[in-house]
């Protein structure tokens, strides 16, 4: 098996040498253009533009990187983009004005925030239809899932609260009072903390996910909007809409580490899965600014469509560099992707056991085991950061893909 994987890695690298090595792609919703700009994060260039619905706003990339979900507030639909072809593969009618959106770590459901009806819509990704509705606070907006998919957190703007959802039963567990008018929300990769941008009182609420209580409040820039946690969990980046900068939070101390001046109308923000870049959407400039996370400086700007927003996690690990070997894995799902400590493997009913092999980009096999049952997980905390390739063999055949550590 190791020899086969080595040959496979050599073939993949050989075919794509000269292209971007990180294979990361950003999806930018242009609200006035009714389309999505697709950016090669490696070269900081727009590679294509995808027509979607009316007034596209929120974005969520699936954890395996193969699908991108986009809310279209103007015609009350969700566009599903195939990240392999960069085309719309499905359109889901939700019949609600919606902004925030987030796909679960295992990819089986998508939560959509409907600000008009004060509800969270649950989309079943197997049927591409709304399967449930959860009543939350007033004007729900931002959404994030815990890494294991058991809970979701929803910011409610007019209630100044965060609803905690049992994502397995689609019911509310508790309600947390935060700052005034919370918008963006993000969870650390280890699932221990949730960071909430309180737009009207210029603070960040830090939630302890064990007790689901606020453990700290951080003074920040003016009108914080978007929030994104780094893959290693050490930093959180926040766009400040009115002070025209991005705040960098040290998650160990919950203090401001740095402030990066950028420009007007800063909204969506997302960190590349390898943690090397932060993409910041500037609505008034029709640009995406790129921050180097090592130097915490702006290194580039990319012109996109009219009035871009991209609220949510908009960078995929599936793209123009070394691609996933298959565009999907129908019988076995590996998540989250990217991951920092735990890799979960979920098999469909009927699969009794399967063989899992994982290799690094040099073809060195780092894991090989026969797994039994539907749900399994492996610890990868000690593994080096980078791209890993997996091969799964079961009675259903062979499946291959990649994930980012």
GROMACS .gro file of C-alpha atoms in nm:
model
  405
    1UNK     CA    1   0.000   0.000   0.000
    2UNK     CA    2   0.286   0.236   0.082
    3UNK     CA    3   0.440   0.192  -0.264
    4UNK     CA    4   0.106   0.266  -0.429
    5UNK     CA    5   0.064   0.582  -0.223
    6UNK     CA    6   0.419   0.697  -0.306
    7UNK     CA    7   0.351   0.653  -0.678
    8UNK     CA    8   0.022   0.836  -0.637
    9UNK     CA    9   0.188   1.131  -0.462
   10UNK     CA   10   0.458   1.150  -0.730
   11UNK     CA   11   0.193   1.152  -1.002
   12UNK     CA   12  -0.011   1.424  -0.835
   13UNK     CA   13   0.287   1.648  -0.759
   14UNK     CA   14   0.429   1.593  -1.107
   15UNK     CA   15   0.105   1.688  -1.276
   16UNK     CA   16   0.062   2.009  -1.078
   17UNK     CA   17   0.415   2.140  -1.033
   18UNK     CA   18   0.428   2.507  -1.130
   19UNK     CA   19   0.077   2.562  -0.999
   20UNK     CA   20   0.001   2.683  -0.649
   21UNK     CA   21   0.109   2.432  -0.388
   22UNK     CA   22  -0.143   2.510  -0.120
   23UNK     CA   23  -0.458   2.430  -0.316
   24UNK     CA   24  -0.661   2.688  -0.125
   25UNK     CA   25  -0.945   2.882  -0.281
   26UNK     CA   26  -1.146   3.179  -0.153
   27UNK     CA   27  -1.511   3.239  -0.244
   28UNK     CA   28  -1.619   3.605  -0.232
   29UNK     CA   29  -1.988   3.698  -0.252
   30UNK     CA   30  -2.052   4.015  -0.453
   31UNK     CA   31  -2.389   4.146  -0.336
   32UNK     CA   32  -2.447   4.387  -0.624
   33UNK     CA   33  -2.312   4.154  -0.890
   34UNK     CA   34  -2.517   3.848  -0.791
   35UNK     CA   35  -2.205   3.638  -0.830
   36UNK     CA   36  -1.908   3.488  -0.647
   37UNK     CA   37  -1.544   3.572  -0.724
   38UNK     CA   38  -1.315   3.270  -0.688
   39UNK     CA   39  -0.962   3.353  -0.572
   40UNK     CA   40  -0.654   3.133  -0.592
   41UNK     CA   41  -0.510   3.202  -0.246
   42UNK     CA   42  -0.166   3.087  -0.354
   43UNK     CA   43  -0.130   3.349  -0.629
   44UNK     CA   44  -0.380   3.607  -0.497
   45UNK     CA   45  -0.564   3.619  -0.829
   46UNK     CA   46  -0.927   3.583  -0.936
   47UNK     CA   47  -0.954   3.265  -1.142
   48UNK     CA   48  -1.327   3.268  -1.225
   49UNK     CA   49  -1.662   3.425  -1.140
   50UNK     CA   50  -1.967   3.212  -1.061
   51UNK     CA   51  -2.324   3.346  -1.117
   52UNK     CA   52  -2.546   3.266  -0.818
   53UNK     CA   53  -2.874   3.408  -0.681
   54UNK     CA   54  -2.982   3.761  -0.594
   55UNK     CA   55  -2.782   3.950  -0.330
   56UNK     CA   56  -2.543   3.671  -0.222
   57UNK     CA   57  -2.416   3.732   0.130
   58UNK     CA   58  -2.310   3.447   0.359
   59UNK     CA   59  -2.062   3.173   0.273
   60UNK     CA   60  -1.969   2.840   0.429
   61UNK     CA   61  -1.719   2.591   0.286
   62UNK     CA   62  -1.773   2.226   0.377
   63UNK     CA   63  -1.499   2.077   0.595
   64UNK     CA   64  -1.388   1.838   0.324
   65UNK     CA   65  -1.354   2.140   0.094
   66UNK     CA   66  -1.570   2.001  -0.186
   67UNK     CA   67  -1.881   2.220  -0.149
   68UNK     CA   68  -1.949   2.588  -0.090
   69UNK     CA   69  -2.288   2.705   0.040
   70UNK     CA   70  -2.400   3.063  -0.035
   71UNK     CA   71  -2.707   3.247   0.098
   72UNK     CA   72  -2.893   3.460  -0.155
   73UNK     CA   73  -3.103   3.703   0.046
   74UNK     CA   74  -3.271   3.859  -0.256
   75UNK     CA   75  -3.444   3.545  -0.382
   76UNK     CA   76  -3.443   3.340  -0.059
   77UNK     CA   77  -3.232   3.056  -0.189
   78UNK     CA   78  -2.904   2.884  -0.107
   79UNK     CA   79  -2.662   2.812  -0.390
   80UNK     CA   80  -2.447   2.499  -0.363
   81UNK     CA   81  -2.116   2.533  -0.547
   82UNK     CA   82  -1.915   2.230  -0.654
   83UNK     CA   83  -1.559   2.331  -0.558
   84UNK     CA   84  -1.416   2.079  -0.804
   85UNK     CA   85  -1.576   2.246  -1.108
   86UNK     CA   86  -1.655   2.589  -0.956
   87UNK     CA   87  -2.012   2.573  -1.083
   88UNK     CA   88  -2.349   2.579  -0.906
   89UNK     CA   89  -2.453   2.217  -0.862
   90UNK     CA   90  -2.778   2.279  -0.675
   91UNK     CA   91  -3.012   2.556  -0.562
   92UNK     CA   92  -3.210   2.512  -0.240
   93UNK     CA   93  -3.527   2.710  -0.177
   94UNK     CA   94  -3.545   2.825   0.186
   95UNK     CA   95  -3.831   3.079   0.152
   96UNK     CA   96  -3.666   3.305   0.410
   97UNK     CA   97  -3.441   3.610   0.393
   98UNK     CA   98  -3.111   3.470   0.518
   99UNK     CA   99  -2.759   3.593   0.583
  100UNK     CA  100  -2.539   3.373   0.801
  101UNK     CA  101  -2.476   3.011   0.706
  102UNK     CA  102  -2.261   2.726   0.839
  103UNK     CA  103  -2.217   2.362   0.734
  104UNK     CA  104  -2.170   2.097   1.003
  105UNK     CA  105  -1.827   1.929   1.040
  106UNK     CA  106  -1.955   1.600   0.899
  107UNK     CA  107  -2.130   1.778   0.610
  108UNK     CA  108  -2.471   1.624   0.675
  109UNK     CA  109  -2.653   1.947   0.758
  110UNK     CA  110  -2.633   2.320   0.702
  111UNK     CA  111  -2.766   2.583   0.944
  112UNK     CA  112  -2.902   2.903   0.787
  113UNK     CA  113  -2.989   3.214   0.992
  114UNK     CA  114  -3.317   3.378   0.894
  115UNK     CA  115  -3.314   3.730   1.037
  116UNK     CA  116  -3.676   3.808   0.949
  117UNK     CA  117  -3.842   3.500   1.102
  118UNK     CA  118  -3.594   3.475   1.396
  119UNK     CA  119  -3.526   3.113   1.311
  120UNK     CA  120  -3.246   2.879   1.222
  121UNK     CA  121  -3.323   2.672   0.914
  122UNK     CA  122  -3.177   2.322   0.897
  123UNK     CA  123  -3.084   2.191   0.553
  124UNK     CA  124  -3.039   1.818   0.499
  125UNK     CA  125  -2.749   1.793   0.253
  126UNK     CA  126  -2.856   1.445   0.139
  127UNK     CA  127  -3.185   1.581   0.006
  128UNK     CA  128  -3.086   1.948  -0.036
  129UNK     CA  129  -3.403   2.057   0.139
  130UNK     CA  130  -3.505   2.227   0.466
  131UNK     CA  131  -3.569   1.950   0.719
  132UNK     CA  132  -3.629   2.151   1.037
  133UNK     CA  133  -3.671   2.501   1.182
  134UNK     CA  134  -3.538   2.617   1.519
  135UNK     CA  135  -3.670   2.930   1.689
  136UNK     CA  136  -3.377   3.131   1.826
  137UNK     CA  137  -3.333   3.497   1.933
  138UNK     CA  138  -3.424   3.814   1.749
  139UNK     CA  139  -3.240   3.870   1.421
  140UNK     CA  140  -3.002   3.570   1.411
  141UNK     CA  141  -2.691   3.632   1.205
  142UNK     CA  142  -2.363   3.447   1.266
  143UNK     CA  143  -2.326   3.069   1.316
  144UNK     CA  144  -2.045   2.833   1.411
  145UNK     CA  145  -2.032   2.460   1.494
  146UNK     CA  146  -1.820   2.293   1.759
  147UNK     CA  147  -1.543   2.081   1.600
  148UNK     CA  148  -1.717   1.755   1.691
  149UNK     CA  149  -2.048   1.882   1.552
  150UNK     CA  150  -2.244   1.832   1.874
  151UNK     CA  151  -2.322   2.201   1.931
  152UNK     CA  152  -2.376   2.519   1.732
  153UNK     CA  153  -2.361   2.881   1.843
  154UNK     CA  154  -2.581   3.151   1.686
  155UNK     CA  155  -2.547   3.527   1.737
  156UNK     CA  156  -2.879   3.713   1.770
  157UNK     CA  157  -2.832   4.081   1.682
  158UNK     CA  158  -3.141   4.239   1.834
  159UNK     CA  159  -3.149   4.011   2.139
  160UNK     CA  160  -2.779   4.069   2.214
  161UNK     CA  161  -2.755   3.697   2.288
  162UNK     CA  162  -2.599   3.379   2.158
  163UNK     CA  163  -2.822   3.073   2.124
  164UNK     CA  164  -2.656   2.738   2.199
  165UNK     CA  165  -2.799   2.458   1.986
  166UNK     CA  166  -2.782   2.083   2.037
  167UNK     CA  167  -2.687   2.010   1.677
  168UNK     CA  168  -2.777   1.641   1.710
  169UNK     CA  169  -3.139   1.705   1.813
  170UNK     CA  170  -3.176   2.056   1.663
  171UNK     CA  171  -3.296   2.202   1.992
  172UNK     CA  172  -3.184   2.499   2.205
  173UNK     CA  173  -2.969   2.411   2.506
  174UNK     CA  174  -2.919   2.758   2.651
  175UNK     CA  175  -2.903   3.131   2.579
  176UNK     CA  176  -2.597   3.342   2.661
  177UNK     CA  177  -2.615   3.720   2.706
  178UNK     CA  178  -2.324   3.893   2.531
  179UNK     CA  179  -2.253   4.250   2.419
  180UNK     CA  180  -2.475   4.484   2.222
  181UNK     CA  181  -2.573   4.356   1.875
  182UNK     CA  182  -2.345   4.056   1.811
  183UNK     CA  183  -2.260   3.980   1.448
  184UNK     CA  184  -1.963   3.758   1.364
  185UNK     CA  185  -1.884   3.444   1.563
  186UNK     CA  186  -1.603   3.188   1.552
  187UNK     CA  187  -1.490   2.890   1.758
  188UNK     CA  188  -1.132   2.783   1.830
  189UNK     CA  189  -1.018   2.455   1.667
  190UNK     CA  190  -1.010   2.274   2.003
  191UNK     CA  191  -1.370   2.383   2.066
  192UNK     CA  192  -1.293   2.544   2.403
  193UNK     CA  193  -1.379   2.908   2.325
  194UNK     CA  194  -1.623   3.104   2.109
  195UNK     CA  195  -1.541   3.462   2.009
  196UNK     CA  196  -1.836   3.695   1.937
  197UNK     CA  197  -1.810   4.041   1.775
  198UNK     CA  198  -2.043   4.288   1.950
  199UNK     CA  199  -2.091   4.550   1.680
  200UNK     CA  200  -2.248   4.833   1.876
  201UNK     CA  201  -2.040   4.833   2.195
  202UNK     CA  202  -1.704   4.765   2.028
  203UNK     CA  203  -1.619   4.451   2.224
  204UNK     CA  204  -1.555   4.081   2.181
  205UNK     CA  205  -1.728   3.837   2.414
  206UNK     CA  206  -1.530   3.519   2.486
  207UNK     CA  207  -1.748   3.220   2.572
  208UNK     CA  208  -1.628   2.917   2.767
  209UNK     CA  209  -1.791   2.627   2.581
  210UNK     CA  210  -1.776   2.392   2.879
  211UNK     CA  211  -1.999   2.612   3.094
  212UNK     CA  212  -2.145   2.816   2.806
  213UNK     CA  213  -2.080   3.138   2.996
  214UNK     CA  214  -1.889   3.456   2.910
  215UNK     CA  215  -1.539   3.430   3.058
  216UNK     CA  216  -1.394   3.755   2.918
  217UNK     CA  217  -1.487   4.075   2.736
  218UNK     CA  218  -1.225   4.242   2.517
  219UNK     CA  219  -1.236   4.606   2.409
  220UNK     CA  220  -1.169   4.622   2.035
  221UNK     CA  221  -1.198   4.858   1.736
  222UNK     CA  222  -1.509   5.042   1.618
  223UNK     CA  223  -1.798   4.828   1.487
  224UNK     CA  224  -1.642   4.479   1.490
  225UNK     CA  225  -1.807   4.254   1.232
  226UNK     CA  226  -1.629   3.941   1.109
  227UNK     CA  227  -1.436   3.693   1.327
  228UNK     CA  228  -1.200   3.410   1.230
  229UNK     CA  229  -0.988   3.184   1.452
  230UNK     CA  230  -0.649   3.061   1.329
  231UNK     CA  231  -0.607   2.686   1.258
  232UNK     CA  232  -0.364   2.647   1.549
  233UNK     CA  233  -0.602   2.831   1.785
  234UNK     CA  234  -0.343   3.085   1.898
  235UNK     CA  235  -0.501   3.391   1.740
  236UNK     CA  236  -0.838   3.536   1.646
  237UNK     CA  237  -0.870   3.800   1.373
  238UNK     CA  238  -1.155   4.055   1.380
  239UNK     CA  239  -1.262   4.310   1.117
  240UNK     CA  240  -1.351   4.653   1.258
  241UNK     CA  241  -1.585   4.810   1.006
  242UNK     CA  242  -1.561   5.173   1.116
  243UNK     CA  243  -1.205   5.193   1.250
  244UNK     CA  244  -1.080   5.044   0.922
  245UNK     CA  245  -0.852   4.787   1.076
  246UNK     CA  246  -0.820   4.424   1.180
  247UNK     CA  247  -0.758   4.339   1.545
  248UNK     CA  248  -0.546   4.035   1.631
  249UNK     CA  249  -0.633   3.865   1.961
  250UNK     CA  250  -0.399   3.642   2.159
  251UNK     CA  251  -0.630   3.359   2.268
  252UNK     CA  252  -0.402   3.251   2.555
  253UNK     CA  253  -0.439   3.587   2.729
  254UNK     CA  254  -0.750   3.726   2.554
  255UNK     CA  255  -0.568   4.051   2.488
  256UNK     CA  256  -0.506   4.252   2.171
  257UNK     CA  257  -0.179   4.142   2.014
  258UNK     CA  258  -0.179   4.383   1.720
  259UNK     CA  259  -0.393   4.607   1.500
  260UNK     CA  260  -0.353   4.612   1.121
  261UNK     CA  261  -0.473   4.917   0.927
  262UNK     CA  262  -0.643   4.829   0.599
  263UNK     CA  263  -0.931   5.044   0.467
  264UNK     CA  264  -1.299   5.121   0.454
  265UNK     CA  265  -1.600   4.896   0.517
  266UNK     CA  266  -1.426   4.580   0.637
  267UNK     CA  267  -1.671   4.289   0.658
  268UNK     CA  268  -1.595   3.922   0.593
  269UNK     CA  269  -1.271   3.762   0.711
  270UNK     CA  270  -1.131   3.412   0.676
  271UNK     CA  271  -0.797   3.243   0.746
  272UNK     CA  272  -0.645   3.000   0.499
  273UNK     CA  273  -0.653   2.637   0.619
  274UNK     CA  274  -0.272   2.630   0.639
  275UNK     CA  275  -0.282   2.942   0.859
  276UNK     CA  276  -0.043   3.145   0.641
  277UNK     CA  277  -0.283   3.412   0.514
  278UNK     CA  278  -0.587   3.608   0.623
  279UNK     CA  279  -0.827   3.735   0.357
  280UNK     CA  280  -1.022   4.051   0.448
  281UNK     CA  281  -1.318   4.174   0.243
  282UNK     CA  282  -1.345   4.552   0.196
  283UNK     CA  283  -1.694   4.626   0.066
  284UNK     CA  284  -1.645   4.993  -0.029
  285UNK     CA  285  -1.318   4.926  -0.214
  286UNK     CA  286  -1.445   4.615  -0.396
  287UNK     CA  287  -1.129   4.441  -0.283
  288UNK     CA  288  -0.995   4.156  -0.076
  289UNK     CA  289  -0.685   4.241   0.125
  290UNK     CA  290  -0.436   3.967   0.211
  291UNK     CA  291  -0.250   3.959   0.545
  292UNK     CA  292   0.065   3.757   0.607
  293UNK     CA  293   0.007   3.591   0.945
  294UNK     CA  294   0.380   3.567   1.022
  295UNK     CA  295   0.448   3.940   0.984
  296UNK     CA  296   0.091   4.063   1.046
  297UNK     CA  297   0.120   4.296   0.748
  298UNK     CA  298  -0.089   4.348   0.435
  299UNK     CA  299   0.095   4.187   0.143
  300UNK     CA  300  -0.157   4.219  -0.141
  301UNK     CA  301  -0.501   4.338  -0.252
  302UNK     CA  302  -0.730   4.170  -0.504
  303UNK     CA  303  -1.006   4.346  -0.698
  304UNK     CA  304  -1.331   4.148  -0.698
  305UNK     CA  305  -1.696   4.227  -0.785
  306UNK     CA  306  -1.935   4.497  -0.667
  307UNK     CA  307  -1.993   4.537  -0.293
  308UNK     CA  308  -1.835   4.213  -0.170
  309UNK     CA  309  -1.924   4.075   0.175
  310UNK     CA  310  -1.844   3.702   0.223
  311UNK     CA  311  -1.971   3.664   0.577
  312UNK     CA  312  -1.853   3.328   0.711
  313UNK     CA  313  -1.581   3.072   0.643
  314UNK     CA  314  -1.505   3.135   0.276
  315UNK     CA  315  -1.168   2.967   0.211
  316UNK     CA  316  -1.156   2.607   0.092
  317UNK     CA  317  -0.861   2.368   0.105
  318UNK     CA  318  -0.989   2.219  -0.220
  319UNK     CA  319  -0.878   2.417  -0.520
  320UNK     CA  320  -0.616   2.507  -0.775
  321UNK     CA  321  -0.312   2.340  -0.619
  322UNK     CA  322  -0.281   1.972  -0.533
  323UNK     CA  323  -0.644   1.863  -0.563
  324UNK     CA  324  -0.840   1.597  -0.382
  325UNK     CA  325  -0.802   1.278  -0.582
  326UNK     CA  326  -1.178   1.232  -0.593
  327UNK     CA  327  -1.430   1.517  -0.570
  328UNK     CA  328  -1.629   1.340  -0.300
  329UNK     CA  329  -1.625   1.035  -0.073
  330UNK     CA  330  -1.980   0.903  -0.075
  331UNK     CA  331  -1.956   0.617   0.173
  332UNK     CA  332  -1.706   0.745   0.433
  333UNK     CA  333  -1.659   1.104   0.555
  334UNK     CA  334  -1.343   1.246   0.715
  335UNK     CA  335  -1.381   1.568   0.916
  336UNK     CA  336  -1.310   1.837   1.023
  337UNK     CA  337  -1.094   1.962   0.739
  338UNK     CA  338  -0.872   2.141   0.824
  339UNK     CA  339  -0.812   1.990   1.167
  340UNK     CA  340  -0.566   2.053   1.447
  341UNK     CA  341  -0.594   1.766   1.692
  342UNK     CA  342  -0.866   1.510   1.615
  343UNK     CA  343  -0.962   1.355   1.282
  344UNK     CA  344  -1.309   1.200   1.279
  345UNK     CA  345  -1.407   0.921   1.041
  346UNK     CA  346  -1.777   0.848   0.984
  347UNK     CA  347  -1.893   0.550   0.779
  348UNK     CA  348  -2.238   0.498   0.635
  349UNK     CA  349  -2.462   0.227   0.771
  350UNK     CA  350  -2.378  -0.111   0.624
  351UNK     CA  351  -1.999  -0.066   0.623
  352UNK     CA  352  -1.868  -0.310   0.882
  353UNK     CA  353  -1.496  -0.237   0.868
  354UNK     CA  354  -1.250  -0.057   0.645
  355UNK     CA  355  -0.878   0.001   0.604
  356UNK     CA  356  -0.746   0.356   0.640
  357UNK     CA  357  -0.401   0.461   0.522
  358UNK     CA  358  -0.266   0.818   0.553
  359UNK     CA  359   0.050   0.955   0.391
  360UNK     CA  360   0.223   1.292   0.386
  361UNK     CA  361   0.310   1.483   0.066
  362UNK     CA  362   0.639   1.293   0.036
  363UNK     CA  363   0.457   0.961   0.030
  364UNK     CA  364   0.559   0.856   0.381
  365UNK     CA  365   0.284   0.652   0.543
  366UNK     CA  366   0.205   0.804   0.882
  367UNK     CA  367  -0.102   0.596   0.972
  368UNK     CA  368  -0.242   0.257   0.875
  369UNK     CA  369  -0.521   0.081   1.061
  370UNK     CA  370  -0.830  -0.132   1.011
  371UNK     CA  371  -1.127   0.048   1.168
  372UNK     CA  372  -1.454  -0.107   1.283
  373UNK     CA  373  -1.792   0.061   1.326
  374UNK     CA  374  -1.958   0.382   1.209
  375UNK     CA  375  -1.774   0.644   1.417
  376UNK     CA  376  -1.398   0.650   1.474
  377UNK     CA  377  -1.142   0.919   1.553
  378UNK     CA  378  -0.764   0.944   1.560
  379UNK     CA  379  -0.541   1.192   1.740
  380UNK     CA  380  -0.306   1.388   1.517
  381UNK     CA  381  -0.185   1.659   1.757
  382UNK     CA  382   0.177   1.547   1.726
  383UNK     CA  383   0.171   1.540   1.344
  384UNK     CA  384   0.345   1.811   1.145
  385UNK     CA  385   0.131   2.082   0.986
  386UNK     CA  386   0.066   2.029   0.616
  387UNK     CA  387  -0.139   1.840   0.359
  388UNK     CA  388  -0.208   1.468   0.409
  389UNK     CA  389  -0.354   1.216   0.166
  390UNK     CA  390  -0.576   0.928   0.269
  391UNK     CA  391  -0.689   0.608   0.106
  392UNK     CA  392  -0.986   0.409   0.235
  393UNK     CA  393  -1.056   0.050   0.134
  394UNK     CA  394  -1.382  -0.122   0.218
  395UNK     CA  395  -1.623  -0.371   0.066
  396UNK     CA  396  -1.762  -0.072  -0.128
  397UNK     CA  397  -1.430  -0.013  -0.302
  398UNK     CA  398  -1.150   0.238  -0.269
  399UNK     CA  399  -1.180   0.610  -0.192
  400UNK     CA  400  -0.910   0.878  -0.177
  401UNK     CA  401  -0.884   1.237  -0.066
  402UNK     CA  402  -0.682   1.489   0.133
  403UNK     CA  403  -0.702   1.697   0.446
  404UNK     CA  404  -0.504   1.982   0.602
  405UNK     CA  405  -0.343   1.970   0.948
   0.00000   0.00000   0.00000
